[in-house]
Coordinates of C-alpha atoms in Angstrom, one line a residue:
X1 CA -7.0 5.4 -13.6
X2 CA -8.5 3.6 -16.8
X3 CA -11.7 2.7 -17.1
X4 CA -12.5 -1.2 -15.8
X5 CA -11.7 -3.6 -18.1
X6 CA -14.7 -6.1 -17.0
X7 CA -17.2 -3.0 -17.5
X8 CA -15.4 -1.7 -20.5
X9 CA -16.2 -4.9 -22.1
X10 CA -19.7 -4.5 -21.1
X11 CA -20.2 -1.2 -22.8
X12 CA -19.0 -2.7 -26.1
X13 CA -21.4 -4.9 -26.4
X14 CA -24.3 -2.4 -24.7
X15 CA -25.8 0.2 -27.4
X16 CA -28.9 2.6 -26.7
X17 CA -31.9 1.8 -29.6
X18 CA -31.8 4.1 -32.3
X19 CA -34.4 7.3 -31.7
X20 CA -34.4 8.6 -34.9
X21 CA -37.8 9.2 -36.3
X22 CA -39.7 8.3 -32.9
X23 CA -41.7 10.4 -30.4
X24 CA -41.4 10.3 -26.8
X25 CA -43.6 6.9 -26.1
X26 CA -41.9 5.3 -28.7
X27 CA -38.1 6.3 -27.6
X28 CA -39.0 6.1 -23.9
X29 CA -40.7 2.2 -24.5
X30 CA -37.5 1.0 -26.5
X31 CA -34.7 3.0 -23.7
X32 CA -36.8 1.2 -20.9
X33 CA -36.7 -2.4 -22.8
X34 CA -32.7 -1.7 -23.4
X35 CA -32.2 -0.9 -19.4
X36 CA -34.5 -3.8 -18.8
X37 CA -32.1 -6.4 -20.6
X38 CA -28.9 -4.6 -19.1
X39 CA -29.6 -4.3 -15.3
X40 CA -31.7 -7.7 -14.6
X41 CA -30.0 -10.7 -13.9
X42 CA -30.1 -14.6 -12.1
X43 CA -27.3 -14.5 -9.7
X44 CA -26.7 -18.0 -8.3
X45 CA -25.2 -16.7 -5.2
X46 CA -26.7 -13.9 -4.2
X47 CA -27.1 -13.1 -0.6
X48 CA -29.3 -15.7 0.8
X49 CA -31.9 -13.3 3.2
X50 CA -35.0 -13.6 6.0
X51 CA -37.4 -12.7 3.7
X52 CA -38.3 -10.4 1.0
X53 CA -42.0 -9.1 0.6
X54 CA -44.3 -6.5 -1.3
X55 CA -46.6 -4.3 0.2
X56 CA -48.3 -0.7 -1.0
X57 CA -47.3 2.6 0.1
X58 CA -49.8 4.8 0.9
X59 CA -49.7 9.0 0.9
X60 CA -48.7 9.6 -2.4
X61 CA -50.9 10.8 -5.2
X62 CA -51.3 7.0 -5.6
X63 CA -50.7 3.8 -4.0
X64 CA -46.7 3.2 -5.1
X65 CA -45.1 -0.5 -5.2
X66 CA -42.8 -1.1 -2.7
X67 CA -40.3 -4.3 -1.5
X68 CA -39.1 -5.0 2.0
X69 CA -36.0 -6.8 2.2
X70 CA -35.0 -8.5 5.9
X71 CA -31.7 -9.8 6.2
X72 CA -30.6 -12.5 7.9
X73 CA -28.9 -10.3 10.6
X74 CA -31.4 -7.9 11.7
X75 CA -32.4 -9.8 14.5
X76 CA -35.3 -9.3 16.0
X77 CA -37.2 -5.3 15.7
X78 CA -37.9 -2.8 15.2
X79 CA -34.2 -2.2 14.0
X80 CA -32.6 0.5 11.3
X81 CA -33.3 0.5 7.8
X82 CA -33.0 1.8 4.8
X83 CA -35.2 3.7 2.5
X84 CA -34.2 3.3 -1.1
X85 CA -35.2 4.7 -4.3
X86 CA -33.4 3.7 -7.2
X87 CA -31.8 5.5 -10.1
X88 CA -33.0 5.8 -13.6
X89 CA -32.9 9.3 -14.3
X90 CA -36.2 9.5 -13.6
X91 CA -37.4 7.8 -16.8
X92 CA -36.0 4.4 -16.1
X93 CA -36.2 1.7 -13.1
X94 CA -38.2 0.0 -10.8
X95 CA -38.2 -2.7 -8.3
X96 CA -36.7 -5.1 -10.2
X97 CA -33.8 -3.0 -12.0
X98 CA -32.5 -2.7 -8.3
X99 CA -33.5 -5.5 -6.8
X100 CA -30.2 -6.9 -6.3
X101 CA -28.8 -3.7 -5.4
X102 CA -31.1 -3.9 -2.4
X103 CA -30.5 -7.5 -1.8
X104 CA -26.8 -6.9 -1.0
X105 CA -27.2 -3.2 0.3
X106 CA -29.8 -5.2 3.1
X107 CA -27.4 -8.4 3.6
X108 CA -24.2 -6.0 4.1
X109 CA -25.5 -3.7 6.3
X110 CA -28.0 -5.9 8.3
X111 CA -30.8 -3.2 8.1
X112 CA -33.5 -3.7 6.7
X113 CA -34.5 -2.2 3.2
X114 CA -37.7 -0.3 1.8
X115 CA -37.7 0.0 -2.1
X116 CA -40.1 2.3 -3.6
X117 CA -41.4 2.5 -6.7
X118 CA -42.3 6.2 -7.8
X119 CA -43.8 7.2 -10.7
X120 CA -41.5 8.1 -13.8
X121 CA -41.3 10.6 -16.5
X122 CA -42.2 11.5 -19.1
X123 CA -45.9 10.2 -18.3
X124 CA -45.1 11.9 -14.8
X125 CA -43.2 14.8 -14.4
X126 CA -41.4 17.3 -12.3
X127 CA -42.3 17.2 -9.1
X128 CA -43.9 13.7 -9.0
X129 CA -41.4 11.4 -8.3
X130 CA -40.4 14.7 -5.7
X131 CA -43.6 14.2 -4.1
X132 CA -43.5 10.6 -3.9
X133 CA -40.2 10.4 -1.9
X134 CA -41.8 12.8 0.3
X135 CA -44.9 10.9 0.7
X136 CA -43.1 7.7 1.1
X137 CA -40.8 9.0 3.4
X138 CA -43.6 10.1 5.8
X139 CA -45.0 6.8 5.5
X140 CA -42.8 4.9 6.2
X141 CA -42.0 7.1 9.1
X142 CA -45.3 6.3 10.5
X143 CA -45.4 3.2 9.7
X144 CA -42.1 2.0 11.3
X145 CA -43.9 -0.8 13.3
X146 CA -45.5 -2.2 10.2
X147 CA -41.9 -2.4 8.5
X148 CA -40.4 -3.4 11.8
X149 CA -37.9 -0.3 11.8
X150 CA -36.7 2.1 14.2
X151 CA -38.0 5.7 12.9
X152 CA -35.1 7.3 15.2
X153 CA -33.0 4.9 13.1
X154 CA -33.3 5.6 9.3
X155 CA -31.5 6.1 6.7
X156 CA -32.1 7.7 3.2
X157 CA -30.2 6.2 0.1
X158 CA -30.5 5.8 -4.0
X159 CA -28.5 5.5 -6.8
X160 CA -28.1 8.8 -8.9
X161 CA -31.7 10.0 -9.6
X162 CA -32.3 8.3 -6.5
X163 CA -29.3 10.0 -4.9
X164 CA -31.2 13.2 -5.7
X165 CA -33.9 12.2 -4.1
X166 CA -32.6 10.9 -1.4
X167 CA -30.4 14.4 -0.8
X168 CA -33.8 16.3 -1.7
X169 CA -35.2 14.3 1.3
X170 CA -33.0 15.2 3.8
X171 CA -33.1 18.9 3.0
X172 CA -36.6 19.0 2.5
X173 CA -37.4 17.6 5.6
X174 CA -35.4 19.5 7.9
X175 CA -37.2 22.5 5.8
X176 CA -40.3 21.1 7.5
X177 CA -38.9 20.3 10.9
X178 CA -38.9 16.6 10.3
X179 CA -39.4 13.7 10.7
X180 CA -35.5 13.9 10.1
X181 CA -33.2 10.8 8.5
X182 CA -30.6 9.5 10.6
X183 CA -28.0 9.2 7.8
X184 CA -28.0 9.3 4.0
X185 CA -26.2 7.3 1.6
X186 CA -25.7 8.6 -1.7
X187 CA -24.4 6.2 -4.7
X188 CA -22.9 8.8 -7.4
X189 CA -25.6 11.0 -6.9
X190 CA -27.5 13.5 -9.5
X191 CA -27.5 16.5 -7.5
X192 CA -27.6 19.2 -10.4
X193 CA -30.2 19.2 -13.6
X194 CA -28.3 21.9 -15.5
X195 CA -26.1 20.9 -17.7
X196 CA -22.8 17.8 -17.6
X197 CA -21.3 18.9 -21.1
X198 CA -18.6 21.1 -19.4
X199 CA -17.3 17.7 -17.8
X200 CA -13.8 16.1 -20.1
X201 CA -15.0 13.0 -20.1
X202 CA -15.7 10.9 -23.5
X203 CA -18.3 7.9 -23.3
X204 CA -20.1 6.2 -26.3
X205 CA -24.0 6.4 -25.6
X206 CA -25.0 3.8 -23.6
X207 CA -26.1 1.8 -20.1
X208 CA -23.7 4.6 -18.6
X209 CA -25.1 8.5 -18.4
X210 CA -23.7 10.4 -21.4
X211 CA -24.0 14.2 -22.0
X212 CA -27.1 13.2 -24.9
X213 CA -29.2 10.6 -22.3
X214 CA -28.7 13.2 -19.7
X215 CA -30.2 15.6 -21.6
X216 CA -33.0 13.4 -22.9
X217 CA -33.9 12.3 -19.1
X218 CA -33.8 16.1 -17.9
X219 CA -36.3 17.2 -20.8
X220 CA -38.5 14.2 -19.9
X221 CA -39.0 14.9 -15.9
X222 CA -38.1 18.6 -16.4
X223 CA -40.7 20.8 -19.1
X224 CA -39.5 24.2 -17.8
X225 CA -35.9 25.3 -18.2
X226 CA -36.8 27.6 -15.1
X227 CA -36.9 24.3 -12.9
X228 CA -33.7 22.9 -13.9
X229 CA -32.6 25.4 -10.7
X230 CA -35.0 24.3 -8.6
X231 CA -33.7 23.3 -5.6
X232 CA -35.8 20.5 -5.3
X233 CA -34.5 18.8 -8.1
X234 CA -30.8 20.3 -8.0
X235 CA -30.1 20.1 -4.3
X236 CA -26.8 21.7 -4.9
X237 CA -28.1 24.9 -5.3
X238 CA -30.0 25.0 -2.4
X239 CA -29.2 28.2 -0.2
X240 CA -26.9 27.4 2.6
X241 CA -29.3 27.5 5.2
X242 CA -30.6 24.5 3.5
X243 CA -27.0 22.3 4.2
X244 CA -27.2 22.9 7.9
X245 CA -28.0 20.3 10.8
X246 CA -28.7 18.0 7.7
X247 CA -27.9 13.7 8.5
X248 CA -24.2 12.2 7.9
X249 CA -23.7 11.2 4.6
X250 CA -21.6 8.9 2.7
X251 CA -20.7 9.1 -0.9
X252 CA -19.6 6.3 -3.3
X253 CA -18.5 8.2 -6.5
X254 CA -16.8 6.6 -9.2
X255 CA -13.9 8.2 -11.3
X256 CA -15.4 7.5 -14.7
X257 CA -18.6 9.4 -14.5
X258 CA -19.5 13.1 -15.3
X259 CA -21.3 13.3 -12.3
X260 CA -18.5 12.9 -10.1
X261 CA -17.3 16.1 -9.5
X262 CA -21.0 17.5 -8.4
X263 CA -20.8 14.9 -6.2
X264 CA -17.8 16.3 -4.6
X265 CA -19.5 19.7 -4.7
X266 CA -22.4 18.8 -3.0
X267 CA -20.1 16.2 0.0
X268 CA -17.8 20.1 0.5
X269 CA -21.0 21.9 0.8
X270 CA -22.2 19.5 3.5
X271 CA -19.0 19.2 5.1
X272 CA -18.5 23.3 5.3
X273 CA -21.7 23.1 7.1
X274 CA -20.7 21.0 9.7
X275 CA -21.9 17.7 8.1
X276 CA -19.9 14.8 8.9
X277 CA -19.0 13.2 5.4
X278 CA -17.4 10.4 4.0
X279 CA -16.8 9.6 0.5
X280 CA -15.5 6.2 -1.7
X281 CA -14.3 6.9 -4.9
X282 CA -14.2 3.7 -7.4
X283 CA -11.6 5.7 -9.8
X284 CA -12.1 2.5 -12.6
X285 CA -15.9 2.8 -12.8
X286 CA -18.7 4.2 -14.5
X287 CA -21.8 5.7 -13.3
X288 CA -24.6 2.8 -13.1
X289 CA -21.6 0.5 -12.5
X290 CA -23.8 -1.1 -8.9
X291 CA -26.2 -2.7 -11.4
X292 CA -23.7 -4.9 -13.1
X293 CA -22.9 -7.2 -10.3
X294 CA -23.9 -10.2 -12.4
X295 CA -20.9 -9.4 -14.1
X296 CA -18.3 -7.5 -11.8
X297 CA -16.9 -8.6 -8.6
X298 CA -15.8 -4.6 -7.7
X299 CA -19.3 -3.7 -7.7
X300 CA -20.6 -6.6 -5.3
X301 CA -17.6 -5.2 -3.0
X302 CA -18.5 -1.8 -3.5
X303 CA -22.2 -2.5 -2.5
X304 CA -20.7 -4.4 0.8
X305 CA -18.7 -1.4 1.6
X306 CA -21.8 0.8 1.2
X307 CA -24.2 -1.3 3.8
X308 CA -21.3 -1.6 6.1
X309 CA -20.8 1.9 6.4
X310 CA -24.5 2.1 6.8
X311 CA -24.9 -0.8 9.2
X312 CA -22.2 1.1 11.6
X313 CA -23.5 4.3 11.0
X314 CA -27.0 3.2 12.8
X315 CA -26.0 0.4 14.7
X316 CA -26.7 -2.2 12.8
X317 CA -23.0 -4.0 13.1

């Protein structure tokens, strides 16, 4: 299918900062202020909600940021939510860059939402933003009455690096014995750091993940080639043991993004596992394409979609 016309136009006028001559701060400060101008946005009409506070959460190495979002429909708790971390490749991202992800995600699915805010690359490598899901995810957990959620009722989700976490999370804890997520949600999901230049696909460098910005996020997070097959940061090589009694999970892939068919990969291990599994394939968009719903109707759909399946999944709807 060809690429979406409204998102096509957006990578025309979208173009990464020249690197050339500049070390890792330098390039790292400038790729952060281009994302910064590309995913934040005034929408007039975005999903009026309950409220939406800040709080600290507590376990990690340090204190991390995170945003509670309670929709209008959650009624009265504790009631399912949603733990999100959001994408970036681990370099970029924060509260903000997904805030109206979250917003929509928590309005659509009538759960409430916990966004974290992990600590990034380069400054903080592999396995710190690892550990901080973990820790977060153990908080919150704990914490359910303080957030007002069931912790029988919870579900994992992120965006791409966040998907990865977010997958990492639900192996991980079922390596431990729990505390286990009721579902997981996984939004074109990074779910391999090896390589993406076997994939067909041709992209100019931009918002979108290219073969050169993957490689420049995996040598940020990543300093040892040996980790690029860690399991903890490429959940699709986990050994199969590791796929088994693991949460339902939905996939939203899209068809223009070389992450797509690991994506697949990783939903068929899951599913030969006895898993159950759904997927939603956008075939006209890009990875990143959930952060441009300033500009593109398909993605505020595709977001609805997302915390529907979510809000039925835990009861929610």
């Amino acid at each position: 299918m060809a690429l979406d016309e409204t998102i096509r136009g957006f990578m025309d006028r979208f173009k990464l900062p020249d690197f050339s001559g500049l070390d890792w701060k330098q390039s790292t400060d400038r790729l952060r202020q281009s994302f910064y101008r590309a995913s934040r946005s005034v929408e007039r009409d975005a999903p009026e909600l309950a409220e939406i506070s800040t709080l600290a959460v507590d376990g990690a190495e340090t204190s991390l940021k995170g945003r509670l979002y309670t929709p209008l429909g959650a009624g009265i708790g504790p009631g399912p939510g949603i733990i999100f971390f959001h994408g970036g490749g681990f370099v970029l991202g924060d509260l903000d860059s997904h805030d109206m992800i979250c917003r929509r995600l928590a309005s659509a699915s009538r759960c409430r939402v916990l966004s974290v805010d992990y600590r990034l690359a380069p400054e903080n490598p592999f396995p710190a933003a690892h550990e901080d899901a973990v820790a977060a995810w153990e908080w919150a957990t704990a914490r359910a009455d303080l957030l007002n959620m069931d912790p029988d009722r919870l579900c994992v989700a992120g965006d791409s690096a966040g998907g990865n976490l977010s997958a990492f999370l639900c192996q991980e804890m079922a390596r431990r014995g729990g505390p286990l997520p009721a579902f997981q949600l996984l939004l074109y999901p990074l779910v391999q750091f090896v390589d993406i230049r076997a994939k067909k696909l041709t992209f100019q460098e931009g918002f979108f993940l290219s073969p050169n910005l993957f490689d420049y996020f995996r040598d940020a997070y990543i300093h040892s080639e040996t980790d690029r097959m860690d399991p903890k940061v490429s959940p699709l090589f986990a050994p199969d043991d590791d796929f088994r009694g693991l949460a339902p999970a939905h996939f939203v892939l899209c068809g223009w993004d070389p992450l797509k068919d690991e994506g697949q990969a990783y939903a068929s291990k899951l599913a030969a596992h006895g898993v159950p599994v759904t997927i939603r394939e956008h075939p006209g968009m890009v990875h990143g394409f959930m952060n441009l719903t300033a500009m593109s109707m398909p993605a505020r759909e595709a977001i609805r979609e997302a915390g529907e399946v979510v809000g039925h999944a835990l009861g929610a709807i």
